[in-house]
XYZ file of C-alpha atoms in Angstrom:
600
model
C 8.112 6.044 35.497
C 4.629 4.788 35.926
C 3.444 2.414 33.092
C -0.444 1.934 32.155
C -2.170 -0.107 29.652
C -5.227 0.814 29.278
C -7.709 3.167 29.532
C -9.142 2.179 32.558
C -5.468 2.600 34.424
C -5.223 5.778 33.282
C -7.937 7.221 35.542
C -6.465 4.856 38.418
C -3.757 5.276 41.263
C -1.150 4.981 38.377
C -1.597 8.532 37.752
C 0.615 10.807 39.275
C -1.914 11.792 42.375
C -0.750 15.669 41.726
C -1.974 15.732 37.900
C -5.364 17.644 38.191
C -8.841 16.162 36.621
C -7.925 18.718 33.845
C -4.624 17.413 32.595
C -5.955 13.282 33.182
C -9.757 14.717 31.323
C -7.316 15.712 28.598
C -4.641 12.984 28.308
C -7.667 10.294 28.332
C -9.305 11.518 25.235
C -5.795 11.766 23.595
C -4.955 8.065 24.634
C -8.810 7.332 22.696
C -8.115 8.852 19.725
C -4.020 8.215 19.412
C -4.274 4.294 21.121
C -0.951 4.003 22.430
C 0.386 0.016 23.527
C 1.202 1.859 26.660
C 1.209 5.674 28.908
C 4.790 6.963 30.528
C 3.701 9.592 32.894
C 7.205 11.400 33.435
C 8.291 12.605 36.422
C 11.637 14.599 35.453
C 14.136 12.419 37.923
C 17.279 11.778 36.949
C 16.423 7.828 36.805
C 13.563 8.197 34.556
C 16.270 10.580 32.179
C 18.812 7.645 32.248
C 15.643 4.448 31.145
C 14.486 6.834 28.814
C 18.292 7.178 27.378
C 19.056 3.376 27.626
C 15.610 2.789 25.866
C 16.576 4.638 23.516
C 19.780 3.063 22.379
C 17.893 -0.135 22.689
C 15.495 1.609 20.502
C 17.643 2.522 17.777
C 16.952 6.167 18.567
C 20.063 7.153 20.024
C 23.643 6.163 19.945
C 25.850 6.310 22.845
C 28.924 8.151 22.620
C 32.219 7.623 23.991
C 31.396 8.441 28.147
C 34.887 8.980 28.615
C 35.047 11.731 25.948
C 31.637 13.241 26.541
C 30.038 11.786 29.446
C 25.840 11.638 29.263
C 26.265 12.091 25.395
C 24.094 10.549 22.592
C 23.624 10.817 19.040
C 20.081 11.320 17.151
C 19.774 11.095 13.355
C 16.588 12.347 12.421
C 14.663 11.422 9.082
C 16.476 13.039 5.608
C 13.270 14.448 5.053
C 12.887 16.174 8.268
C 16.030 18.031 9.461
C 14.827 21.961 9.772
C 12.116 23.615 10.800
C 8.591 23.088 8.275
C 7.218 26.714 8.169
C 5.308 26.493 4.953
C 3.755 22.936 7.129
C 3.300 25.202 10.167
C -0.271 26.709 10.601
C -2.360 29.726 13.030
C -5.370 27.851 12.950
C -8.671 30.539 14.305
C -12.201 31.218 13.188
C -11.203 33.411 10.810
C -7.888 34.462 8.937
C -8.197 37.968 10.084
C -6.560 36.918 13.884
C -3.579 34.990 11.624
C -3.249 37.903 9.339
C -0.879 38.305 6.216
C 2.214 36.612 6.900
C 1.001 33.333 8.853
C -0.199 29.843 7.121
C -3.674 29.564 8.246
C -6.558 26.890 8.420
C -9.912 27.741 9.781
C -10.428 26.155 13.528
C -13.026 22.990 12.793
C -11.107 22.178 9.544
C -7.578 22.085 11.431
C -9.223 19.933 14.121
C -11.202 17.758 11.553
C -8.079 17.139 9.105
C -5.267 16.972 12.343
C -8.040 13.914 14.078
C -8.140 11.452 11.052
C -3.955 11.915 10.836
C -3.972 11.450 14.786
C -6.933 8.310 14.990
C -4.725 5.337 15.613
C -0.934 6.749 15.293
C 0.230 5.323 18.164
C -0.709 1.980 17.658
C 2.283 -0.523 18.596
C 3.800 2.603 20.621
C 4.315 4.546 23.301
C 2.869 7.503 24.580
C 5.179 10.043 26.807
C 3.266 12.435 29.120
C 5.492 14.691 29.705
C 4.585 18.054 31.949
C 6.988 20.875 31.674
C 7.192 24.395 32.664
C 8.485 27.424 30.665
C 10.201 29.784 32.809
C 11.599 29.849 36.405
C 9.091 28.350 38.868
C 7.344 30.969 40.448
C 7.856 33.685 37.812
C 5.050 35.542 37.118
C 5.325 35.033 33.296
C 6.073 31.178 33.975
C 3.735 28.629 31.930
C 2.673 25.106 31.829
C 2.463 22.855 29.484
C 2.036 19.045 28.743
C 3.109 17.000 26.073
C 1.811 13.358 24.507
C 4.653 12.274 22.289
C 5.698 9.106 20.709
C 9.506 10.102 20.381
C 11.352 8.993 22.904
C 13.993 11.675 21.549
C 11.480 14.347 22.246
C 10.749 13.429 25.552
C 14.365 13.166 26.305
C 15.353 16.519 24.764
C 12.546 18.386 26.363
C 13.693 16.909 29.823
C 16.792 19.367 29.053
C 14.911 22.342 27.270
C 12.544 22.677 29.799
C 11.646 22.563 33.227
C 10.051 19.059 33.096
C 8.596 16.660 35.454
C 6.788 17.105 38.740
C 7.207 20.803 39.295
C 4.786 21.307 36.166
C 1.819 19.698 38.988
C 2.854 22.121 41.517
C 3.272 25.040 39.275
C -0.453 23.741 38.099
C -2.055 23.014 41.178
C -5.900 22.573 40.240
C -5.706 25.638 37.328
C -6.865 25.117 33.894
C -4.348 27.364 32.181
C -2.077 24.429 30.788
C -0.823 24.202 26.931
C -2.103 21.495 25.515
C 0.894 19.966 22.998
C -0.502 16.795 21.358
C 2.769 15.202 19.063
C 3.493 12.508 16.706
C 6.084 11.005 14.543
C 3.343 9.458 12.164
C 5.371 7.918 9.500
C 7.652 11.143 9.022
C 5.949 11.868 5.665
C 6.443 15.399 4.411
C 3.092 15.074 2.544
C 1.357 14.106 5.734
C 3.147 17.398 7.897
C 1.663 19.319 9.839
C 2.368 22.118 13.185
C -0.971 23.787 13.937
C -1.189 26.304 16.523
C -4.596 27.020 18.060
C -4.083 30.099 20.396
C -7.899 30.903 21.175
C -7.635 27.199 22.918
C -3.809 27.261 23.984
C -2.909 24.032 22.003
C -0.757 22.765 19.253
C -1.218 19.870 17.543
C 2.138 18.594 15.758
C 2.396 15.464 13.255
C 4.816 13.860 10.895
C 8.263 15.526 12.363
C 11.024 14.665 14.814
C 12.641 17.497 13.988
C 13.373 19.831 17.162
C 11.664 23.180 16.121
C 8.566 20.735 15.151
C 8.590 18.657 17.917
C 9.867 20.115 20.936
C 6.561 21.702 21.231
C 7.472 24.248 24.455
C 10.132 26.285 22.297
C 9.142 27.377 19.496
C 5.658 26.740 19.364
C 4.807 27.605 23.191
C 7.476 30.079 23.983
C 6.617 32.474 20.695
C 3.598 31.443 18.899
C 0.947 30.807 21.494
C 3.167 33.115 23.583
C 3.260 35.846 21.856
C -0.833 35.559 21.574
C -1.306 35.310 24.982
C 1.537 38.458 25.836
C -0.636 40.896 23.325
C -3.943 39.527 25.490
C -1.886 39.997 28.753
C -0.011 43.088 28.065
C 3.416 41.333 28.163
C 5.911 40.356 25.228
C 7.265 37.149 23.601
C 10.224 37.637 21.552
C 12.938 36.026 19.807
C 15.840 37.781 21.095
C 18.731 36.559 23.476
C 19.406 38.215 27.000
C 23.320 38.785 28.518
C 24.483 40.376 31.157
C 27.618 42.872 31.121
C 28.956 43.913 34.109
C 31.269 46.488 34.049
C 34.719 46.636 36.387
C 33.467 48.740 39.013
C 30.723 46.177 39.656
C 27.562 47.863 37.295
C 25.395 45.673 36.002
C 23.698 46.322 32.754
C 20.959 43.506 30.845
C 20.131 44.122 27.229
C 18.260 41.966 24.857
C 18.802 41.248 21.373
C 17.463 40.039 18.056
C 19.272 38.772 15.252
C 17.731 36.487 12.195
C 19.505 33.513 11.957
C 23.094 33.537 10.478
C 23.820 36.982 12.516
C 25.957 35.948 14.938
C 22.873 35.297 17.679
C 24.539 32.533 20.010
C 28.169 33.862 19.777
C 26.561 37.549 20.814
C 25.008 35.374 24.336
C 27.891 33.675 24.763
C 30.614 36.506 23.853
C 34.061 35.906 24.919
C 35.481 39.653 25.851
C 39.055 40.398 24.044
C 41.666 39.991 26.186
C 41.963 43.764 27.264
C 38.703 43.718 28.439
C 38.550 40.509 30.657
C 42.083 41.216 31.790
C 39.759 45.172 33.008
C 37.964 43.257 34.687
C 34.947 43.372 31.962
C 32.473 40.034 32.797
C 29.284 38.734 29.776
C 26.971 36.191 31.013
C 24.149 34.388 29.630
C 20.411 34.563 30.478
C 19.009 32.784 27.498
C 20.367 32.604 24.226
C 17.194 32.343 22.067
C 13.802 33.686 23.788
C 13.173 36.389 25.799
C 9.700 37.101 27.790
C 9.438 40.400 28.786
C 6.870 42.780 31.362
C 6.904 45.623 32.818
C 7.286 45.554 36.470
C 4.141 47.593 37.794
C 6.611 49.038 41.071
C 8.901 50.302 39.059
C 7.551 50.838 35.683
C 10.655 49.369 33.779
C 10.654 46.330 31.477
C 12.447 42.893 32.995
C 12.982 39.802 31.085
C 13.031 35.949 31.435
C 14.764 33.165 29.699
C 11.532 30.899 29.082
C 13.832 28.093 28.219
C 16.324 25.656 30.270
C 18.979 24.584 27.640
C 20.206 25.404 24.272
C 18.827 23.854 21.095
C 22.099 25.330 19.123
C 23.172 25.057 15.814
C 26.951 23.153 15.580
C 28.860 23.813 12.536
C 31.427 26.409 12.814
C 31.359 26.317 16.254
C 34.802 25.822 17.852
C 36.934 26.365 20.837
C 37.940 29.760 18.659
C 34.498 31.338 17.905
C 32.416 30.421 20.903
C 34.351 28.131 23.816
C 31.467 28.852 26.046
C 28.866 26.356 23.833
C 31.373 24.058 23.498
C 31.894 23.365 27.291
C 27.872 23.574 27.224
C 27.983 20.522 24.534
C 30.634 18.811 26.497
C 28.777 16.473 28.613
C 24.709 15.415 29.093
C 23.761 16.312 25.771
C 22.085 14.947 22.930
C 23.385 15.601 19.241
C 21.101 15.197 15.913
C 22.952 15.009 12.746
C 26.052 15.446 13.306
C 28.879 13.225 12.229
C 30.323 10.380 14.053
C 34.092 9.012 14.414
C 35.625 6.066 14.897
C 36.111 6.355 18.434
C 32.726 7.321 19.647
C 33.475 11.058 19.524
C 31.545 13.327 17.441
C 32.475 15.896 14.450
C 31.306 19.029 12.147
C 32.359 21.302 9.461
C 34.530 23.738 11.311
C 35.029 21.817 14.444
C 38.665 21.139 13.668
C 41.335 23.081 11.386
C 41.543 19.350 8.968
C 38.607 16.756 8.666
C 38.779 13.599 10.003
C 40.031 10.938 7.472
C 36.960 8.682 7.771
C 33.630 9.015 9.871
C 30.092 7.971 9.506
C 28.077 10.850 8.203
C 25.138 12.109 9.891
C 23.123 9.402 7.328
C 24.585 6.857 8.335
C 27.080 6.093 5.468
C 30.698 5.737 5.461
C 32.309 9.315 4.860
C 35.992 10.566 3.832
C 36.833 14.306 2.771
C 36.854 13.672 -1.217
C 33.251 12.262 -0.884
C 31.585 15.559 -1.579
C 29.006 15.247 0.554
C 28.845 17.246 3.976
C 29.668 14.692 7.407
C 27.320 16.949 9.280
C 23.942 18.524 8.016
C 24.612 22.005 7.787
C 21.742 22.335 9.979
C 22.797 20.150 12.673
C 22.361 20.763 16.523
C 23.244 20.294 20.271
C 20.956 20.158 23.051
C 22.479 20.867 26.118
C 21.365 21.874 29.930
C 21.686 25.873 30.593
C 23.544 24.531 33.499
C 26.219 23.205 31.837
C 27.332 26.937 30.447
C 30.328 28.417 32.383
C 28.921 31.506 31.681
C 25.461 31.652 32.976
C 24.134 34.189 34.764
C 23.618 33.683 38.353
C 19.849 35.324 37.609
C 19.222 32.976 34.742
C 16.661 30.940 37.341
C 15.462 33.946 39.306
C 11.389 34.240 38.925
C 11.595 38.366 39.244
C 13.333 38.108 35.752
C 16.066 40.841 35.025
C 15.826 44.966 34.423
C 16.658 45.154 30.648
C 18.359 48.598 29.288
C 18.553 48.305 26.173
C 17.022 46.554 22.981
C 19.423 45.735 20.146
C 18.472 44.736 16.605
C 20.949 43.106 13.953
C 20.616 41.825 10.432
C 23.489 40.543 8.026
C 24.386 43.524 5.489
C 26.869 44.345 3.311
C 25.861 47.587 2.454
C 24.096 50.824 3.347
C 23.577 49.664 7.157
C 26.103 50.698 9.553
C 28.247 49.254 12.722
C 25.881 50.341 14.817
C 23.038 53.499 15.658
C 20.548 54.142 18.906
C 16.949 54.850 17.599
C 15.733 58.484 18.686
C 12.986 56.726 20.945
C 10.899 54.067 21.620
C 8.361 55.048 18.904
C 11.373 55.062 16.525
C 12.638 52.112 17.829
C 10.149 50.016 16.753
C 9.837 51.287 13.310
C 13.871 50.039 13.073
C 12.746 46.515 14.530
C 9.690 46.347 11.957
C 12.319 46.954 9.600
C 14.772 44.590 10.698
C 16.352 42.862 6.959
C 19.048 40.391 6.457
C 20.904 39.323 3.387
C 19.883 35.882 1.918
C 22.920 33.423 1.241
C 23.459 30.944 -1.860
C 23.132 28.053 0.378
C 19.324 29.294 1.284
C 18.066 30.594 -1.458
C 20.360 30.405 -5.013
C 20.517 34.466 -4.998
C 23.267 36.596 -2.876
C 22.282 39.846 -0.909
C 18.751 39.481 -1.434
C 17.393 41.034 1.859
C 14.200 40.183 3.359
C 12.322 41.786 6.036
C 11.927 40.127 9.300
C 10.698 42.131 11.511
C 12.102 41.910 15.234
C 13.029 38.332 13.414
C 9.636 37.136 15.098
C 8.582 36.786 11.060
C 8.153 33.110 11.381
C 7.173 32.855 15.162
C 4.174 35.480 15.734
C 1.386 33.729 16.800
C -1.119 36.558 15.909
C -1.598 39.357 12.948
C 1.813 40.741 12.226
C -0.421 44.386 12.785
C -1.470 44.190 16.219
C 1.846 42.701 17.000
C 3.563 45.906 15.948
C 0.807 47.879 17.332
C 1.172 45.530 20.651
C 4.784 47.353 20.716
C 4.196 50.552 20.017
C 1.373 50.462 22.883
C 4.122 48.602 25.413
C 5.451 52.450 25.383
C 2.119 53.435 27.691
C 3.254 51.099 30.056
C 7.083 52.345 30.681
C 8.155 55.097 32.998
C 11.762 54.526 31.586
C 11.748 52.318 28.778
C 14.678 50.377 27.293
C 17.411 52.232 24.820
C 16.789 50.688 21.139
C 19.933 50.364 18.800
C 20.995 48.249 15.679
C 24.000 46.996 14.543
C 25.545 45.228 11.679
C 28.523 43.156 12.081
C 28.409 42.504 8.708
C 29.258 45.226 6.394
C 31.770 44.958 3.678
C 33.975 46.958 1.809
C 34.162 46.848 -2.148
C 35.835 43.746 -2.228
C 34.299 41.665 0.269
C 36.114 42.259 2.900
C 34.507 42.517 6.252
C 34.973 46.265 7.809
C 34.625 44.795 11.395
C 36.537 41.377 13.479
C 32.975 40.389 15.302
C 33.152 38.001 17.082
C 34.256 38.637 20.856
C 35.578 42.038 19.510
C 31.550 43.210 19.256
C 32.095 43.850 23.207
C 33.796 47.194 21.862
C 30.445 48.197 20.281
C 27.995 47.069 23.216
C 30.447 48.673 25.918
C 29.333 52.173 23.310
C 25.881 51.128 24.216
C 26.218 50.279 27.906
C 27.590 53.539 28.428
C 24.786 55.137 26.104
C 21.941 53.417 28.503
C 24.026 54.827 31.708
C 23.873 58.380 30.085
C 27.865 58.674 29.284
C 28.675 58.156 26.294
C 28.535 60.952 23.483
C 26.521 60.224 20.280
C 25.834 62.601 17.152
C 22.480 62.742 15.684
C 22.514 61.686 11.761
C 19.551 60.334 9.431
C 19.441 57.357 10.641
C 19.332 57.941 14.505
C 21.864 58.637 17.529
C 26.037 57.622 16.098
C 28.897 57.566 17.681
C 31.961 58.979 16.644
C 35.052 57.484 15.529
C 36.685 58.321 18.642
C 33.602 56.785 20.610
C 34.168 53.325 19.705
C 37.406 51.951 21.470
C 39.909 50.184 18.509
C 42.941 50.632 21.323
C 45.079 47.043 20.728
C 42.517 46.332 17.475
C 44.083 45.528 14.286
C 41.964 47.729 12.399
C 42.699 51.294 10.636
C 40.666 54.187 11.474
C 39.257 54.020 8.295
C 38.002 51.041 8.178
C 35.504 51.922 11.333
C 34.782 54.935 9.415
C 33.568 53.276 6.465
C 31.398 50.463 8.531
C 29.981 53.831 10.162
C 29.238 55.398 6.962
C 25.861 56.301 5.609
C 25.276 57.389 2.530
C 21.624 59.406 1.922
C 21.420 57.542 -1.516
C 21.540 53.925 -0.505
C 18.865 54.540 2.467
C 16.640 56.405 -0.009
C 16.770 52.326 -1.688
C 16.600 50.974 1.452
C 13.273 52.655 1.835
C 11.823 51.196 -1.008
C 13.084 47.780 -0.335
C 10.718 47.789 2.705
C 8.154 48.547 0.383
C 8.061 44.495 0.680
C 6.978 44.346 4.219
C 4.612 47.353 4.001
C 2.983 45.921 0.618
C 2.428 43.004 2.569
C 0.601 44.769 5.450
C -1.573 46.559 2.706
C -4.243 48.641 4.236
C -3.001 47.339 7.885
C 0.114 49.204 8.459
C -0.370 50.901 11.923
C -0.253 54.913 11.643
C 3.160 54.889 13.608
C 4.696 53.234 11.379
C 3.746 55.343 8.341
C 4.765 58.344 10.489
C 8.053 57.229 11.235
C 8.814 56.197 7.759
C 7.321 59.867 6.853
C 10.084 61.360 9.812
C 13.040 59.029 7.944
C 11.570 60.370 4.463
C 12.055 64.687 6.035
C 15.159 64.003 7.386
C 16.731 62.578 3.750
């Protein structure tokens, strides 16, 4: 780690010697207008990881955990204020708010810059300023994309040391180019009032102040890797999206990749990290994980198919209710070298969350910092707490999770939480189609988010919050991808959610969803059989494998069932997302929506 305290030292030898003029330009007016005590440039070693940890604890900033129990593992609280993403703080800043569009915040470019310099002039005072270069994506990729970050949180410039590929390989990645994303950050004083997460895609920048909080602050995920990224893709003819990637390889040794994209609270992380049942592993049946949040995807110009990338190099996970029952693979990834925020610690150094263990602890320190004991009726862990932990550290990763040529995807699946009207699972007639179901995409609201059950809102491709561009010539940016494809990717959608009149889920999930993508494996490799309905291609009951399932019949029956009725609703409950696109909607969409309309 190579200290400087001054301006003059920052154009001196202290400098790493690979950082171009660009970058140093760059970090030089940032050190003006921030004034940082002092400049870490970090180099992504191992030694510089452990200081940064140890100052850290000295800090304040992080607590050590028991090493014996989980070795390289600390504990963040953030600020009570600042514990989730900010979206109505979180900006497309451009010339005009025609590029942002209808569903993005937006500030005009000069007024961004003008309001974002007085919060920024002086912030750093009595701090220090991380320069941390990182790269998104396997070195060498094609897709793969620089950044560097000035941060005074010594928690974000530990965390991104995991999330990303961070240190010197950013220079070399570099060399002398231009084509860097420029991530300015700062805790400021934490004040909601004084929040803000601008995005400037015409100059590939973001500008973050006032949170701590990962999805704020840990400016290469979702600020680089979808926002500016999915700007850039539509200029590029390539695709950021939220969506995980696994791969399933069948007994005989076939490979198959498909990428997916749920909302959150639809089962995203256990789907990447899916446990087979029993029968199936014991087959010979294998799932392993490419990326469990982002996907960037091209289409390889030799053979004309789409491949994917994991932009990312941990997991920024959500904890509660995970457990060695619903997803044993994140646990082991949690298990050592990883940093926690929010969640509740124990007497012993060890850490806890709702649904961790079968009975609560007797007494802990909740993740406020005050004593906590079951009757307290408060929660030990914020329901939104998290783990951030090395893609290495997964036992299931997939031995292309670093390769730079990406992998061939097969199919696309979309899922939402319903209880109602959707079913298990369909396969869009075609591409075109396909994208009209993603547009589509809804989930049911819970009482915890919102005081009102089952209300669904649209998300479409649930990219909603993350498109960096007008929500128009982002589905039009899809639709066009089709131009490009010899033999594109299968669409489906499922719903693991769907209830019967009392409440009771129709479907396990879980691990037991490998019944349902093993359907859709053998749909992409042209085997399995499929009837058409209104919705799109369905299996039959006999097509989706309950053998050693304790489920009737029935019961898959009725998750499969569609009645004409409650899509002829469902129709007009999009009239939300297409109200919303106004006179912008492109003219596939209305034709597919006119196709679904015939067929009813």
């Amino acid at each position: 780690m190579t200290t400087m305290t001054s301006q003059t030292r920052i154009a001196s030898r202290a400098v790493p010697a690979a950082a171009n003029h660009h970058v140093q330009q760059w970090v030089q007016d940032c050190v003006r207008l921030c004034k940082p005590d002092q400049v870490v440039w970090c180099d992504g070693s191992l030694e510089e990881r452990q200081e940064l940890l140890r100052r850290g604890v000295r800090e304040g900033t992080l607590i050590e955990l028991n090493q014996q129990k989980l070795p390289g593992c600390y504990l963040h609280r953030s600020n009570p204020n600042d514990v989730a993403r900010s979206e109505q703080l979180t900006f497309i800043c451009t010339p005009s708010q025609e590029l942002a569009g209808p569903t993005n915040n937006w500030i005009e470019t000069r007024a961004a810059y003008a309001k974002l310099r007085e919060l920024f002039d002086g912030c750093m005072k009595g701090r220090t300023m991380y320069v941390v270069p990182f790269v998104m994506g396997p070195i060498g990729s094609p897709l793969a994309k620089v950044g560097v970050q000035l941060t005074d949180s010594i928690y974000v410039a530990s965390s991104m040391g995991i999330m990303t590929r961070m240190g010197d390989v950013a220079w070399r990645q570099l060399a002398d180019g231009d084509e860097f994303t420029r991530c300015l950050h700062s805790l400021g004083d934490v004040n909601p009032e004084r929040r803000y997460i601008c995005h400037f895609p015409l100059d590939n920048a973001v500008w973050s102040f006032g949170s701590g909080y990962g999805g704020n602050a840990l400016l290469g995920k979702k600020s680089l890797a979808l926002r500016i990224a999915s700007f850039l893709g539509w200029e590029q003819g390539w695709m950021a999206e939220h969506m995980l990637i696994l791969g399933a390889t069948a007994p005989d040794g076939e490979k198959t990749y498909v990428a997916a994209a749920f909302p959150s609270s639809s089962g995203k992380t256990n789907f990447a990290m899916m446990i087979p049942p029993q029968k199936y592993r014991d087959e010979g049946w294998k799932i392993t994980t490419v990326g469990d949040d982002i996907a960037w995807m091209w289409v390889d110009p030799k053979t004309e198919k789409l491949r994917a990338i994991n932009p990312e190099n941990g997991y920024f996970g959500v904890v509660p209710g995970t457990n060695w029952q619903t997803n044993p693979n994140a646990m082991q990834s949690m298990s050592h070298d990883t940093i926690y925020t929010n969640v509740a610690l124990l007497e012993d150094g060890d850490v806890w969350w709702e649904g961790k263990t079968p009975q609560p602890p007797s007494h802990c320190i909740d993740w406020t910092g005050q004593q906590w004991t079951p009757d307290c009726g408060r929660k030990a862990a914020h329901p939104n707490s998290r783990f951030t932990s090395p893609m290495s550290n997964n036992p299931a990763l997939d031995p292309s999770a670093d390769d730079p040529e990406g992998v061939p995807i097969s199919a696309i699946i979309f899922g939402g939480r319903r209880s109602k009207t959707i079913p298990l699972v369909f396969q869009a007639f075609n591409w075109m189609h396909g994208v009209y179901v993603g547009a589509t995409l809804g989930s049911e609201t819970t009482a915890a988010a919102t005081g009102q059950v089952g209300v669904v809102r649209r998300d479409p491709m649930a990219m909603l919050p993350f498109i960096g561009y007008n929500v128009r010539d982002y589905l039009v940016h899809w639709f066009r991808m089709r131009r490009r494809m010899a033999d594109c990717p299968r669409v489906f959608h499922v719903n693991w959610f769907r209830q019967d009149d009392n409440g009771r889920f129709l479907w396990p999930g879980f691990g037991e969803n490998m019944r349902v993508l093993r359907w859709i494996i053998d749909r992409c490799n042209g085997r399995a059989y499929a009837v058409e309905k209104t919705l799109g291609w369905m299996p039959r009951i006999q097509d989706i494998d309950i053998e050693g399932l304790d489920i009737a019949p029935a019961d898959v029956e009725a998750a499969q069932a569609v009645d004409n009725d409650a899509v002829k609703l469902e129709l007009l409950s999009q009239e939300e997302l297409f109200l919303k696109l106004a006179g912008d909607l492109p003219k596939e969409m209305i034709f597919q929506r006119e196709l679904l309309i015939s067929r009813l």
